[in-house]
Coordinates of C-alpha atoms in Angstrom, one line a residue:
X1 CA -24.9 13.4 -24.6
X2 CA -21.4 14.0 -22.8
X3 CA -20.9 17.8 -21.2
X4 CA -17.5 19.7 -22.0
X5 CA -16.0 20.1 -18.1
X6 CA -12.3 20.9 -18.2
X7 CA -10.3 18.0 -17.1
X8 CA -8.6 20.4 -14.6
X9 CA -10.2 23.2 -12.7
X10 CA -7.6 25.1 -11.0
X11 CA -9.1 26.5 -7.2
X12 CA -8.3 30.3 -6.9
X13 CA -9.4 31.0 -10.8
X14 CA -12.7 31.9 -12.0
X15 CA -15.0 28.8 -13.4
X16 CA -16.9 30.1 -16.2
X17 CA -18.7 27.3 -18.9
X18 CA -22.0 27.8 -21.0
X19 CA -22.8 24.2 -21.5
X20 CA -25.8 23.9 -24.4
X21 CA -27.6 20.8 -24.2
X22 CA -30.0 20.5 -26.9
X23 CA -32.0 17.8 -25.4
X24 CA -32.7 19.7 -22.4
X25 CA -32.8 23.4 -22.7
X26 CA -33.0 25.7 -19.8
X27 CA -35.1 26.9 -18.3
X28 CA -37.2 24.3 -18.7
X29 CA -34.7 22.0 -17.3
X30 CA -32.2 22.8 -14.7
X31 CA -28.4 21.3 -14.5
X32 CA -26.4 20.6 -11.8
X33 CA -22.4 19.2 -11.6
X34 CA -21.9 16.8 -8.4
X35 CA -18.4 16.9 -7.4
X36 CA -17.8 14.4 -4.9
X37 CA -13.6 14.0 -3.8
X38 CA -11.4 15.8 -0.8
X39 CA -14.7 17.8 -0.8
X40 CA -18.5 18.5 -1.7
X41 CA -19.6 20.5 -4.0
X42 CA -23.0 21.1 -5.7
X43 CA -22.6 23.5 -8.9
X44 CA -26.1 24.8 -10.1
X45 CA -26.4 26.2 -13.5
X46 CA -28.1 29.4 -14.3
X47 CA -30.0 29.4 -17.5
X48 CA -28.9 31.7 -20.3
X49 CA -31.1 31.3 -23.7
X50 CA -31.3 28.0 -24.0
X51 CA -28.5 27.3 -22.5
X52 CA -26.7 26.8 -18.6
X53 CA -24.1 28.4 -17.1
X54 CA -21.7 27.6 -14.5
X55 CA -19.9 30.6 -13.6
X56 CA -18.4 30.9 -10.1
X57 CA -15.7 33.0 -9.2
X58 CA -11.8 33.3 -8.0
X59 CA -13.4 33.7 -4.3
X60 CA -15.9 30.8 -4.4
X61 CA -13.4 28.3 -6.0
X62 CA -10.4 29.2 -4.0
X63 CA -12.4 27.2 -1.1
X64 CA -12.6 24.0 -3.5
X65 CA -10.0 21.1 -2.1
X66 CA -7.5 20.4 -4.3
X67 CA -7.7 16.6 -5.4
X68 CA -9.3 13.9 -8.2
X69 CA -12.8 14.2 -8.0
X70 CA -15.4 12.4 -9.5
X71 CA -18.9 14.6 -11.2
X72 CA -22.1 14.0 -12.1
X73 CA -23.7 16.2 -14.4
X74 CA -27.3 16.0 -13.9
X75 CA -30.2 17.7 -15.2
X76 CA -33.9 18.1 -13.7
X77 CA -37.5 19.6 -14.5
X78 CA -38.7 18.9 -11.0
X79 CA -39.9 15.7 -11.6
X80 CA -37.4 13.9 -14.1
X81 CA -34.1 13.8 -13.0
X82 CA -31.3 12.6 -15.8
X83 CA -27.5 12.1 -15.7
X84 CA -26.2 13.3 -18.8
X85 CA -22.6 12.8 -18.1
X86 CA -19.9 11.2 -15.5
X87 CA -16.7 11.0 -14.9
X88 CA -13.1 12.6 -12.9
X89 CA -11.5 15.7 -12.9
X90 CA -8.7 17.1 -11.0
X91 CA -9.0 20.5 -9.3
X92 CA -5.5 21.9 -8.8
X93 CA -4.3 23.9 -6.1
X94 CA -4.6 27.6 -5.8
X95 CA -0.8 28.7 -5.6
X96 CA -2.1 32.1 -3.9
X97 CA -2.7 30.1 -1.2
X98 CA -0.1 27.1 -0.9
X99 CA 2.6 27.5 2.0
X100 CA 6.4 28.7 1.9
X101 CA 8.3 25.2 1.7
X102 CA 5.7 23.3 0.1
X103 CA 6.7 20.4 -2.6
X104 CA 4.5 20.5 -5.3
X105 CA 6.9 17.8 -6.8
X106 CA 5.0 15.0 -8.7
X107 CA 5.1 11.3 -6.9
X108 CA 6.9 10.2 -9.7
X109 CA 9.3 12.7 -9.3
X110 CA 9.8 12.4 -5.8
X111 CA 10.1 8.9 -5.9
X112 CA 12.7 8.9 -8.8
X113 CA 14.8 11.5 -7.3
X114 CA 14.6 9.2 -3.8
X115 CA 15.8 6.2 -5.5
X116 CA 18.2 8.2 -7.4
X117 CA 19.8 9.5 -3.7
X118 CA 19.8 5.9 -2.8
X119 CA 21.8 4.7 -5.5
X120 CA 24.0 7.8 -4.9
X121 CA 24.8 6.6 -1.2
X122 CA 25.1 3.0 -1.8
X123 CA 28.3 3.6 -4.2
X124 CA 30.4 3.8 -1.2
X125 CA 28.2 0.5 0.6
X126 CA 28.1 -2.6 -1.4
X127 CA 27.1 -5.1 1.0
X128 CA 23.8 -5.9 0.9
X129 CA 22.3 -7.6 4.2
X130 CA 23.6 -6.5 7.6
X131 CA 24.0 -8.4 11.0
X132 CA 24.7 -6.6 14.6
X133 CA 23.4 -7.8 18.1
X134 CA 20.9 -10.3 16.4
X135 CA 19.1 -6.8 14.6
X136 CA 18.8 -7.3 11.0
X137 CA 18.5 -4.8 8.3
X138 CA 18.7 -5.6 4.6
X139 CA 18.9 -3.1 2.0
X140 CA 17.1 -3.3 -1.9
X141 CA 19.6 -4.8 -4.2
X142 CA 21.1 -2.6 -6.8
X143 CA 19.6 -3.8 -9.8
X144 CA 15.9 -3.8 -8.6
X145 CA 16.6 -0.5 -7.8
X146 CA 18.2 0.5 -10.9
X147 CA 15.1 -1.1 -12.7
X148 CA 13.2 0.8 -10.5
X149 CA 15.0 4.3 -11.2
X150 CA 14.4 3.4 -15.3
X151 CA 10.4 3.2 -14.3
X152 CA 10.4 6.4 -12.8
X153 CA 12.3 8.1 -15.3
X154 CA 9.8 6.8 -18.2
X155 CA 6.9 8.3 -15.9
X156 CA 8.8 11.9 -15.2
X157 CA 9.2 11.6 -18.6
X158 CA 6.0 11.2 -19.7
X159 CA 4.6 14.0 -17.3
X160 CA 6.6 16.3 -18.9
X161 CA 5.8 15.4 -22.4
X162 CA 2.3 15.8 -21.7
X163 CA 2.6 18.9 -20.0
X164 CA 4.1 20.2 -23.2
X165 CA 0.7 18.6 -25.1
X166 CA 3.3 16.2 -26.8
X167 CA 2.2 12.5 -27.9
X168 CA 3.0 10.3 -24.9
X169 CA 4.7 7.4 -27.8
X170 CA 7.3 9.7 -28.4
X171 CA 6.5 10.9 -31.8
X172 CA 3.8 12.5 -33.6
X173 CA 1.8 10.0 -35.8
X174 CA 0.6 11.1 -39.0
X175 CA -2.7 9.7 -40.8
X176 CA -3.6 10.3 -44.2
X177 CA -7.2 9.4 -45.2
X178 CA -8.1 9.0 -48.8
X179 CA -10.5 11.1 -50.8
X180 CA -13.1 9.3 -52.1
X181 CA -15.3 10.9 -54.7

């Protein structure tokens, strides 16, 4: 019996989810989220009907650590306990709260626009392995990192796509199911 969390929470914003579990209707039985990541947090349900709800507001989440996080949604009548669904979420930062200067850049970002600085710099070097006073230094070979720049450019690619909510193949596949009377 899997719960509806959000895959993202974002810290700073007000958490509010009636969650009806059919099986185990408050108040009879009691639910609480485990999230265990950059930090603790134990999320108890109030009941409401039959149902529980998590609220918690913009004050109480804005202390959250952003980060992946892995739940446990658990439900109890004092003597049973039961884990009616697991998994990972991400709680985003709170942007109220993030620093002047900070780079809220993506790795795959920052890595592709690294390389891409490399391979800027390296049109006016072309040699490859260095020797001076027995020191050493070699340097990645252009096509590695040329291959390199191509992953990273697939992966910004595909961030942005699914930020938009668009199909991560590329296109929209269409399925046609037939009627049968």
């Amino acid at each position: 019996m899997p719960v509806s969390l959000p895959e993202q929470i974002t810290a700073g914003t007000t958490l509010d989810l009636n969650l009806t579990l059919t099986a185990y209707p408050a108040p009879t039985w009691v639910l609480t989220v485990l999230l265990r990541g950059p930090s603790s947090q134990d999320l108890a349900a109030t009941p409401s009907g039959n149902s529980h709800r998590l609220s918690f507001d913009a004050t109480t989440t804005a202390t959250w650590s952003a980060g992946r996080y892995w739940f446990s949604v658990r439900v109890s009548d004092g003597v049973n306990v039961f884990e009616v669904d697991a998994g990972e979420l991400t709680v985003k930062p709170d942007l109220a709260a993030v620093a002047d200067g900070a780079d809220l850049r993506s790795h795959a970002r920052k890595t592709l626009e690294a390389i891409e600085a490399v391979i800027e710099k390296r049109a006016t070097r072309d040699q490859e392995r260095y020797r001076i006073n027995n020191r050493e230094l070699y340097r990645t070979p252009l096509a590695d990192l040329l291959a390199l720049r191509d992953r990273y450019r697939r992966e910004v690619r595909n961030e942005e796509r699914a930020r938009r909510g668009e199909s991560l193949l590329g296109r929209n596949v269409l399925v046609r199911f037939p009627n049968r009377a």
